[in-house]
Short mmCIF file of N, CA, C and O in Angstrom, two decimals:
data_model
loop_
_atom_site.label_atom_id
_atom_site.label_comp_id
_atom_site.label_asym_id
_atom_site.label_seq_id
_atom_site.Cartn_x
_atom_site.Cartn_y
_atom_site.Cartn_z
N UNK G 1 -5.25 80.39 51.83
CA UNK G 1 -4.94 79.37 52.82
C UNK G 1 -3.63 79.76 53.51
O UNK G 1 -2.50 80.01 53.10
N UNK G 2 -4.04 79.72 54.32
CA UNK G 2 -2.34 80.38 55.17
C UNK G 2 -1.78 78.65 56.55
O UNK G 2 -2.48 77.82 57.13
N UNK G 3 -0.50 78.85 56.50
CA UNK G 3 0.23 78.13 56.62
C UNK G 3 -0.09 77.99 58.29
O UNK G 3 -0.63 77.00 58.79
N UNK G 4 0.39 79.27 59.08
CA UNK G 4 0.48 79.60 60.08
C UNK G 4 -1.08 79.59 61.39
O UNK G 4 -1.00 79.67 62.62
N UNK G 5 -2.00 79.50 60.78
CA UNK G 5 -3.43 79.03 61.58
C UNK G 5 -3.40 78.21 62.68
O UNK G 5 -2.62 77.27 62.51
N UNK G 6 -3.91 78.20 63.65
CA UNK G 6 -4.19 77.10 64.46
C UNK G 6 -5.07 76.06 63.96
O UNK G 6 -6.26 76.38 63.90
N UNK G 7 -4.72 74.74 63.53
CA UNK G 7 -5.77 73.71 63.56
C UNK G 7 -5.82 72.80 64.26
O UNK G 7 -4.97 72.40 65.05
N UNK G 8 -7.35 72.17 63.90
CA UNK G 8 -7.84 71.44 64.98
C UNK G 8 -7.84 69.88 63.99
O UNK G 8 -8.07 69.79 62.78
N UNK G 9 -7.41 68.40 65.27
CA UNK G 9 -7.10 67.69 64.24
C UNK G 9 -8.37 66.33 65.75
O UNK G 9 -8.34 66.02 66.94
N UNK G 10 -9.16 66.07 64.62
CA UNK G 10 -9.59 64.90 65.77
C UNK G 10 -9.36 63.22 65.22
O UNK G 10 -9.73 62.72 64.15
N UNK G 11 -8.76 62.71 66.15
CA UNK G 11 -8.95 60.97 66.05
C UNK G 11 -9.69 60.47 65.57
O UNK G 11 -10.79 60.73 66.06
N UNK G 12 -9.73 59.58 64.51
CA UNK G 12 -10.79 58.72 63.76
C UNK G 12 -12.12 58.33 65.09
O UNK G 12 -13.16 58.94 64.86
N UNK G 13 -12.16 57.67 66.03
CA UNK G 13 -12.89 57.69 67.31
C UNK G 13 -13.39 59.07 68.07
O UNK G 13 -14.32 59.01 68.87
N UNK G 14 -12.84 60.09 67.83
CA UNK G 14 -13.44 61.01 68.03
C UNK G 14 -12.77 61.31 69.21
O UNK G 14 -12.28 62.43 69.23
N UNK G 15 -12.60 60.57 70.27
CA UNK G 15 -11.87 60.53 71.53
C UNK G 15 -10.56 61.23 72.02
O UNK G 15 -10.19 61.15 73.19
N UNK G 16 -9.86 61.96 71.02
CA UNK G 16 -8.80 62.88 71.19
C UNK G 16 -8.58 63.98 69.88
O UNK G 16 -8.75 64.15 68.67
N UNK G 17 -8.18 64.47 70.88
CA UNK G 17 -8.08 66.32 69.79
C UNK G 17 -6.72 66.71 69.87
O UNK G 17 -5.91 66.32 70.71
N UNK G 18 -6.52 67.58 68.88
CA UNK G 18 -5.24 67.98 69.20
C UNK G 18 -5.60 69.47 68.36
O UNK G 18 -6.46 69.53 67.47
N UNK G 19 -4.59 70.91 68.94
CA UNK G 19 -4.81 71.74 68.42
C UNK G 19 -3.36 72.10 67.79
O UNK G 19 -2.61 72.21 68.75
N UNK G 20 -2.52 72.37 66.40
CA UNK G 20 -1.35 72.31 65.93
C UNK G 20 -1.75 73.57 64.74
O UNK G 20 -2.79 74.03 64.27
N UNK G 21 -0.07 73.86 64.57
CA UNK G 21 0.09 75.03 63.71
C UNK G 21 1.07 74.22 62.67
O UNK G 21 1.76 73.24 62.96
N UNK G 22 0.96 74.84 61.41
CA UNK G 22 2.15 74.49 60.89
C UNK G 22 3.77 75.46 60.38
O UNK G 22 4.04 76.38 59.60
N UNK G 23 4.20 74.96 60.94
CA UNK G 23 5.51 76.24 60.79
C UNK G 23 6.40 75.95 59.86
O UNK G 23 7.28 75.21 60.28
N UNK G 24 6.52 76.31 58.57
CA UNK G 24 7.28 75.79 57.65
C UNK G 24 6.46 74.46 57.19
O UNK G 24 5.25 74.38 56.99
N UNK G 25 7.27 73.61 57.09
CA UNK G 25 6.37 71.97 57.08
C UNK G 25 6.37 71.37 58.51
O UNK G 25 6.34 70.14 58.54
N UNK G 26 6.39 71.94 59.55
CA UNK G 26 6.51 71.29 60.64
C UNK G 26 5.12 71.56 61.45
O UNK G 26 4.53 72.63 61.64
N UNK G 27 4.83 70.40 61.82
CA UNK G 27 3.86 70.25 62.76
C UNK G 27 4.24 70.95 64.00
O UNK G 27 5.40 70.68 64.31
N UNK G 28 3.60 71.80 64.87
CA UNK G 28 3.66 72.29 66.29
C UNK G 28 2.99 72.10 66.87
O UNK G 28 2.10 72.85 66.49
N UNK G 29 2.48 71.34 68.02
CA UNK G 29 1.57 70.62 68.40
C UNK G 29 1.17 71.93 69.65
O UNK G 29 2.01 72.80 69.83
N UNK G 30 0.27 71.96 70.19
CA UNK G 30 -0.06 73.53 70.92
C UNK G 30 -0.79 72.95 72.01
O UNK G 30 -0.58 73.34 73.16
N UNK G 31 -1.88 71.80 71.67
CA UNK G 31 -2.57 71.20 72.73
C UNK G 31 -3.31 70.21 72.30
O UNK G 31 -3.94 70.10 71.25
N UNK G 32 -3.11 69.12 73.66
CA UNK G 32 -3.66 67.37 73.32
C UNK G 32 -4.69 67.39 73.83
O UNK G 32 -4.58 68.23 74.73
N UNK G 33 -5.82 66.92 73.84
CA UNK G 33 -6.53 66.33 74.96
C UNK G 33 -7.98 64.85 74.70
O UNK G 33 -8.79 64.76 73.78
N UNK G 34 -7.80 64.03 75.75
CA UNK G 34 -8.07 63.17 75.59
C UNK G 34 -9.65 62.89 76.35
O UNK G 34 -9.77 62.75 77.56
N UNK G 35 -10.65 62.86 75.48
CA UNK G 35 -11.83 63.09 76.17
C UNK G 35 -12.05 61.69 77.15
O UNK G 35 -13.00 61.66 77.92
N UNK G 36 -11.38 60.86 77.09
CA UNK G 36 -11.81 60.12 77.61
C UNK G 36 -11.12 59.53 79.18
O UNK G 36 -11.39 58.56 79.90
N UNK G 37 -9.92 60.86 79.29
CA UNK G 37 -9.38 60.87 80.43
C UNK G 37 -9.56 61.70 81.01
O UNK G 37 -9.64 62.83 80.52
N UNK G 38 -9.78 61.28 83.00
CA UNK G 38 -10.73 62.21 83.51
C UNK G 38 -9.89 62.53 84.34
O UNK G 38 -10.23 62.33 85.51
N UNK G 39 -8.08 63.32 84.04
CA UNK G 39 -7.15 63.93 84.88
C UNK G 39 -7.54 65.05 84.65
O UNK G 39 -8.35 65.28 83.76
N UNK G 40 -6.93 66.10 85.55
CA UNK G 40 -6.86 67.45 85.50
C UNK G 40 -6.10 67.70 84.42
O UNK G 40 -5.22 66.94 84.04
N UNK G 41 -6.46 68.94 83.80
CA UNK G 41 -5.68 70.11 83.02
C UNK G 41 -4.39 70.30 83.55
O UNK G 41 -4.28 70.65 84.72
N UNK G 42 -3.27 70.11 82.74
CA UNK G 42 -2.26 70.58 82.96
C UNK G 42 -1.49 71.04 81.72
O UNK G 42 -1.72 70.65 80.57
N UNK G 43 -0.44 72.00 82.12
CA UNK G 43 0.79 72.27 81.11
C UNK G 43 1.89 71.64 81.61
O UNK G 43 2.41 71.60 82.72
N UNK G 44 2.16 71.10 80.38
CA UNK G 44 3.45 70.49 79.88
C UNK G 44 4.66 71.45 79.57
O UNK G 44 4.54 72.38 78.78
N UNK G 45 6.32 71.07 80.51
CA UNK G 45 6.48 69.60 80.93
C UNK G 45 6.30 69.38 82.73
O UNK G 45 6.38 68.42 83.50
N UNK G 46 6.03 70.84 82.85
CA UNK G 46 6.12 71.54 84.46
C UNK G 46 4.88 70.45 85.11
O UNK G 46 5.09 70.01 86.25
N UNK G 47 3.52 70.01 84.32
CA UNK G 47 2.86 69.59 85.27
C UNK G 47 1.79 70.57 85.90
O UNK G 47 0.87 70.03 86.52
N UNK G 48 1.80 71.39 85.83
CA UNK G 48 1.04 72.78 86.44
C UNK G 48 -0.35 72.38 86.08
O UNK G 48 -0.72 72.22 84.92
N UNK G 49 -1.19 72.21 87.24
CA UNK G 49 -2.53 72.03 86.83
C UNK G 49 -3.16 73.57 86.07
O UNK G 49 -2.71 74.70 86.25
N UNK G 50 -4.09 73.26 85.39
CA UNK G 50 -4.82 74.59 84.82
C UNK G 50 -6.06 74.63 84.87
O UNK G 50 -6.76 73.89 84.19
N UNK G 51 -6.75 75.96 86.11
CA UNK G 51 -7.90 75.67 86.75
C UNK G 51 -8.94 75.99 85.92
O UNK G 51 -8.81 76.94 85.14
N UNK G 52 -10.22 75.18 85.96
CA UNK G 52 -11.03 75.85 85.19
C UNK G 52 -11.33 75.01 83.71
O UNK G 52 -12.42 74.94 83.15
N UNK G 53 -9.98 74.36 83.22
CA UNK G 53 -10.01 73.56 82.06
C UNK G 53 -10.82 72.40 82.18
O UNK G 53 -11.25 71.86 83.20
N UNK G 54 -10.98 72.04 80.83
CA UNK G 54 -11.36 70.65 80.75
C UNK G 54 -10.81 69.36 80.69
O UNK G 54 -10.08 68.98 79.77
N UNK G 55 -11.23 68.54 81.89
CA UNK G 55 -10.48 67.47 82.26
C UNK G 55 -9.87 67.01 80.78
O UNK G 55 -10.39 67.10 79.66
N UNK G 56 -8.32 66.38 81.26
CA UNK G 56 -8.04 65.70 80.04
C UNK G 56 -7.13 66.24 79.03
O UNK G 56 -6.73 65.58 78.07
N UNK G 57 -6.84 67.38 79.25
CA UNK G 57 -6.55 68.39 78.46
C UNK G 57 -4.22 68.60 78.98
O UNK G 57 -3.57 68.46 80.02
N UNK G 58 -3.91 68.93 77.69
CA UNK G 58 -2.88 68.77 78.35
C UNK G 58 -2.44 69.87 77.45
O UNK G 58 -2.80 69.85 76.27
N UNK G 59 -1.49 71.09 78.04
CA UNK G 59 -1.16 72.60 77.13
C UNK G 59 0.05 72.23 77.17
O UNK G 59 0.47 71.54 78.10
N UNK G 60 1.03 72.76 75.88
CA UNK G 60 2.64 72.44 75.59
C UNK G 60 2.72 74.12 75.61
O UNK G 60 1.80 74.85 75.26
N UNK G 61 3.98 74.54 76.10
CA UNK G 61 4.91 75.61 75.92
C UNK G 61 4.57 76.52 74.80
O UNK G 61 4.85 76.02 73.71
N UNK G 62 3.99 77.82 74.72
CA UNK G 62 3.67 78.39 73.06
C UNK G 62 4.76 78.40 72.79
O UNK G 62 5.10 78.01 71.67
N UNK G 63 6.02 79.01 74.02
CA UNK G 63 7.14 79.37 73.42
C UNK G 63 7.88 78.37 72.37
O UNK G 63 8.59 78.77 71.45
N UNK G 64 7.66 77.22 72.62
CA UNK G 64 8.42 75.97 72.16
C UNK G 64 7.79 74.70 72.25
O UNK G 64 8.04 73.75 73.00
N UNK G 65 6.92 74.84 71.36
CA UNK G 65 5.67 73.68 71.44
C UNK G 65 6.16 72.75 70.34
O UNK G 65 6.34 73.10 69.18
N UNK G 66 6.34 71.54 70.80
CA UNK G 66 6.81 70.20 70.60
C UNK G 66 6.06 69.80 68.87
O UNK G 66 4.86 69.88 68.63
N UNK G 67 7.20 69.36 67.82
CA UNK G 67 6.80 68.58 66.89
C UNK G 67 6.12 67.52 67.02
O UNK G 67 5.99 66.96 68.10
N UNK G 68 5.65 67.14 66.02
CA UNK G 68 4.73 65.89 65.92
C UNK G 68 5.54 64.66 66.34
O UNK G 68 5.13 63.73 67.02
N UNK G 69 6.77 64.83 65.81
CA UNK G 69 7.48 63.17 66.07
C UNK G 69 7.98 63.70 68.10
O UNK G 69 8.19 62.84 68.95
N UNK G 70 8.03 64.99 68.34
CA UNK G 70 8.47 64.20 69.55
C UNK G 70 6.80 64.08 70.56
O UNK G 70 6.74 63.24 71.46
N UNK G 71 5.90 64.75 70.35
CA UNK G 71 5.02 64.58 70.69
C UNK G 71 4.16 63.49 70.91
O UNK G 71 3.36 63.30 71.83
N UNK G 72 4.54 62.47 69.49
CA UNK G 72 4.48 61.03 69.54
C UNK G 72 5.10 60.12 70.79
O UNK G 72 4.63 59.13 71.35
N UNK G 73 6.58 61.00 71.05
CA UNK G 73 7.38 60.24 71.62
C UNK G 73 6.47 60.30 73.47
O UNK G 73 6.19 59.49 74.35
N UNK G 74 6.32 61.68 73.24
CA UNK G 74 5.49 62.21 74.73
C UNK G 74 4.18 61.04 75.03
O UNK G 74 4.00 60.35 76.03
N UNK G 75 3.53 61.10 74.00
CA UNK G 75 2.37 60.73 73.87
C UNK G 75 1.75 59.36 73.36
O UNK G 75 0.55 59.23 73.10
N UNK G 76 2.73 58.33 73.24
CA UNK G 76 2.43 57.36 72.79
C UNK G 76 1.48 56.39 72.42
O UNK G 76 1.44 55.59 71.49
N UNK G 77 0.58 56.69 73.53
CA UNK G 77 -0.72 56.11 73.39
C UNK G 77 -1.68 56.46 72.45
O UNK G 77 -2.56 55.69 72.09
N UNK G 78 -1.49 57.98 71.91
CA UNK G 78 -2.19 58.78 71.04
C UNK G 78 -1.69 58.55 69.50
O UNK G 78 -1.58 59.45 68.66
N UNK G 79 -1.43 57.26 69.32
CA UNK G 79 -0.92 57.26 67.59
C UNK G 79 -1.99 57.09 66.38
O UNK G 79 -1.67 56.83 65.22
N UNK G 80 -3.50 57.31 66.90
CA UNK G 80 -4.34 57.41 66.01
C UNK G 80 -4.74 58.80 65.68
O UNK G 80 -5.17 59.18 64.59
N UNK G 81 -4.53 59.59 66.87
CA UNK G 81 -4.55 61.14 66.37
C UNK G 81 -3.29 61.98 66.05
O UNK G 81 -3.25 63.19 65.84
N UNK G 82 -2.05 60.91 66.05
CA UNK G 82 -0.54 61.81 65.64
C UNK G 82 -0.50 61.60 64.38
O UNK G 82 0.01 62.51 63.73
N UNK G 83 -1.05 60.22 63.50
CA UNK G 83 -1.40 59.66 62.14
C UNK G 83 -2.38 60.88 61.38
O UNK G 83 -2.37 61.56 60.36
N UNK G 84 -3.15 60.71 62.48
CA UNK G 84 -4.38 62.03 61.45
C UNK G 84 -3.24 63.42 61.43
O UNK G 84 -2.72 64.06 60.52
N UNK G 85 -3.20 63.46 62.38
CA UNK G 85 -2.32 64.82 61.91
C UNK G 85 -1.26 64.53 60.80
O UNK G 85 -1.53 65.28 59.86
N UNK G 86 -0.45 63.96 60.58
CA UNK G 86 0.47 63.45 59.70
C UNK G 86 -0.02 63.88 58.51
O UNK G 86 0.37 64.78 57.77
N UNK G 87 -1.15 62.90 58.41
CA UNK G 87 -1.90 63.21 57.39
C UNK G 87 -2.13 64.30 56.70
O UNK G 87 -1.75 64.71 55.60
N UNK G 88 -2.92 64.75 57.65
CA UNK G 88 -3.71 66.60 57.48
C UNK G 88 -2.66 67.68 56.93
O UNK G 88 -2.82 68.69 56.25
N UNK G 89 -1.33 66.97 57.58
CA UNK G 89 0.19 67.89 57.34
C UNK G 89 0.18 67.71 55.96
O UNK G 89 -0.24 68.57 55.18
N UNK G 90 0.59 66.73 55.66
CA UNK G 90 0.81 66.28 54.30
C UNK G 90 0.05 66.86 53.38
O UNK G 90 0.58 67.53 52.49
N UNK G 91 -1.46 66.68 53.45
CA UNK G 91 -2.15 67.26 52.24
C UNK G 91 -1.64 68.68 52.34
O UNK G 91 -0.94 69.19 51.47
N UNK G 92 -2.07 69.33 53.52
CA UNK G 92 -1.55 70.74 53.35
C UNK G 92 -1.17 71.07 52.95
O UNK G 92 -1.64 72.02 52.33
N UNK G 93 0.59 70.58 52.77
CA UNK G 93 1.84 71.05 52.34
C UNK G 93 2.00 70.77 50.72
O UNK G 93 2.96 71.01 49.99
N UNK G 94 1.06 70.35 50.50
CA UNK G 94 0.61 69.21 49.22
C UNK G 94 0.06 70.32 48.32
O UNK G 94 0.64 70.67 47.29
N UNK G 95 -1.07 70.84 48.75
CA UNK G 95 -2.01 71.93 48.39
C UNK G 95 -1.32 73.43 48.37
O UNK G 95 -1.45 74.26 47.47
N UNK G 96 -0.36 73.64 49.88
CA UNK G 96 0.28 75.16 49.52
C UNK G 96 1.21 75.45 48.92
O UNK G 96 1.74 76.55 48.84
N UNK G 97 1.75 73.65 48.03
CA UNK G 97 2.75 73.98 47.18
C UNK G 97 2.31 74.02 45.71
O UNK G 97 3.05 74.10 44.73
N UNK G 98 1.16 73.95 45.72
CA UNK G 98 0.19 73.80 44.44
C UNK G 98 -0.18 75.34 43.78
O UNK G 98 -0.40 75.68 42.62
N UNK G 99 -0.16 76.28 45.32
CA UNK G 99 -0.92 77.30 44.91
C UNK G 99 0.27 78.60 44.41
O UNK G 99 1.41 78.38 44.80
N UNK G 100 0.12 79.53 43.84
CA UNK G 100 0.40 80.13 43.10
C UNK G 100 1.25 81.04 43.79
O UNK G 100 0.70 81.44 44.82
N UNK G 101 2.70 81.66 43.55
CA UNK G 101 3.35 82.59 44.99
C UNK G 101 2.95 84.14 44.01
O UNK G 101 2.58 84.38 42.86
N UNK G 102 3.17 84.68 44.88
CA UNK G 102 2.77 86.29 44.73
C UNK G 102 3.45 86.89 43.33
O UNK G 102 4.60 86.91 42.90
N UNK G 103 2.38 87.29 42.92
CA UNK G 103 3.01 87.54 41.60
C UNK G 103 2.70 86.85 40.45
O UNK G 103 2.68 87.34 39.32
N UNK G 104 2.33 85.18 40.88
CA UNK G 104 1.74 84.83 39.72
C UNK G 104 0.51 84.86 39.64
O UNK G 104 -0.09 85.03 40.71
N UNK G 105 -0.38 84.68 38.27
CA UNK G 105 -1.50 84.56 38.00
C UNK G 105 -2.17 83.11 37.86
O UNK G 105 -3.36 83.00 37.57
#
């Protein structure tokens, strides 16, 4: 199980996604999107539409892609899929401190 993966985290409703890494114990949030909003694709914080995407969709900075708590702050409306992620964090960090470091058996 590796730390560093892109995952995918969906809303109890199904209605928003989010794609996040975990860096250390920190959530990095990479990309939101809300199926049930029918704006253009853009990246965040510039605004830049992104052609071709799927409505709804909103891309953060790779260079410096926003934690969970400020992402919350961005995103407020989305606190049923910042919870699931919370969540998902937690067990994670739960489980990769469970597992065994190099060297042991």
């Amino acid at each position: 199980m590796r730390r560093d993966r892109l995952r995918t985290t969906e809303s109890p409703d199904g209605r928003k996604i989010a794609k996040w890494r975990l860096n250390g114990t920190v959530a990095q949030i990479h990309q939101v999107q809300n199926r049930a909003d029918s704006s253009p694709a853009y990246r965040w914080p510039e605004h830049k539409q992104v052609p071709n995407a799927e409505r709804g969709l909103v891309l953060f900075d790779e260079a410096s892609p926003p934690d969970l708590a400020t992402a919350r702050e961005m995103f407020p409306g989305h606190g049923d899929l910042w919870d699931a992620i919370r969540h998902e964090r937690l067990l994670l960090i739960f489980r990769l401190a469970e597992l065994p470091t190099a060297g042991e058996q």
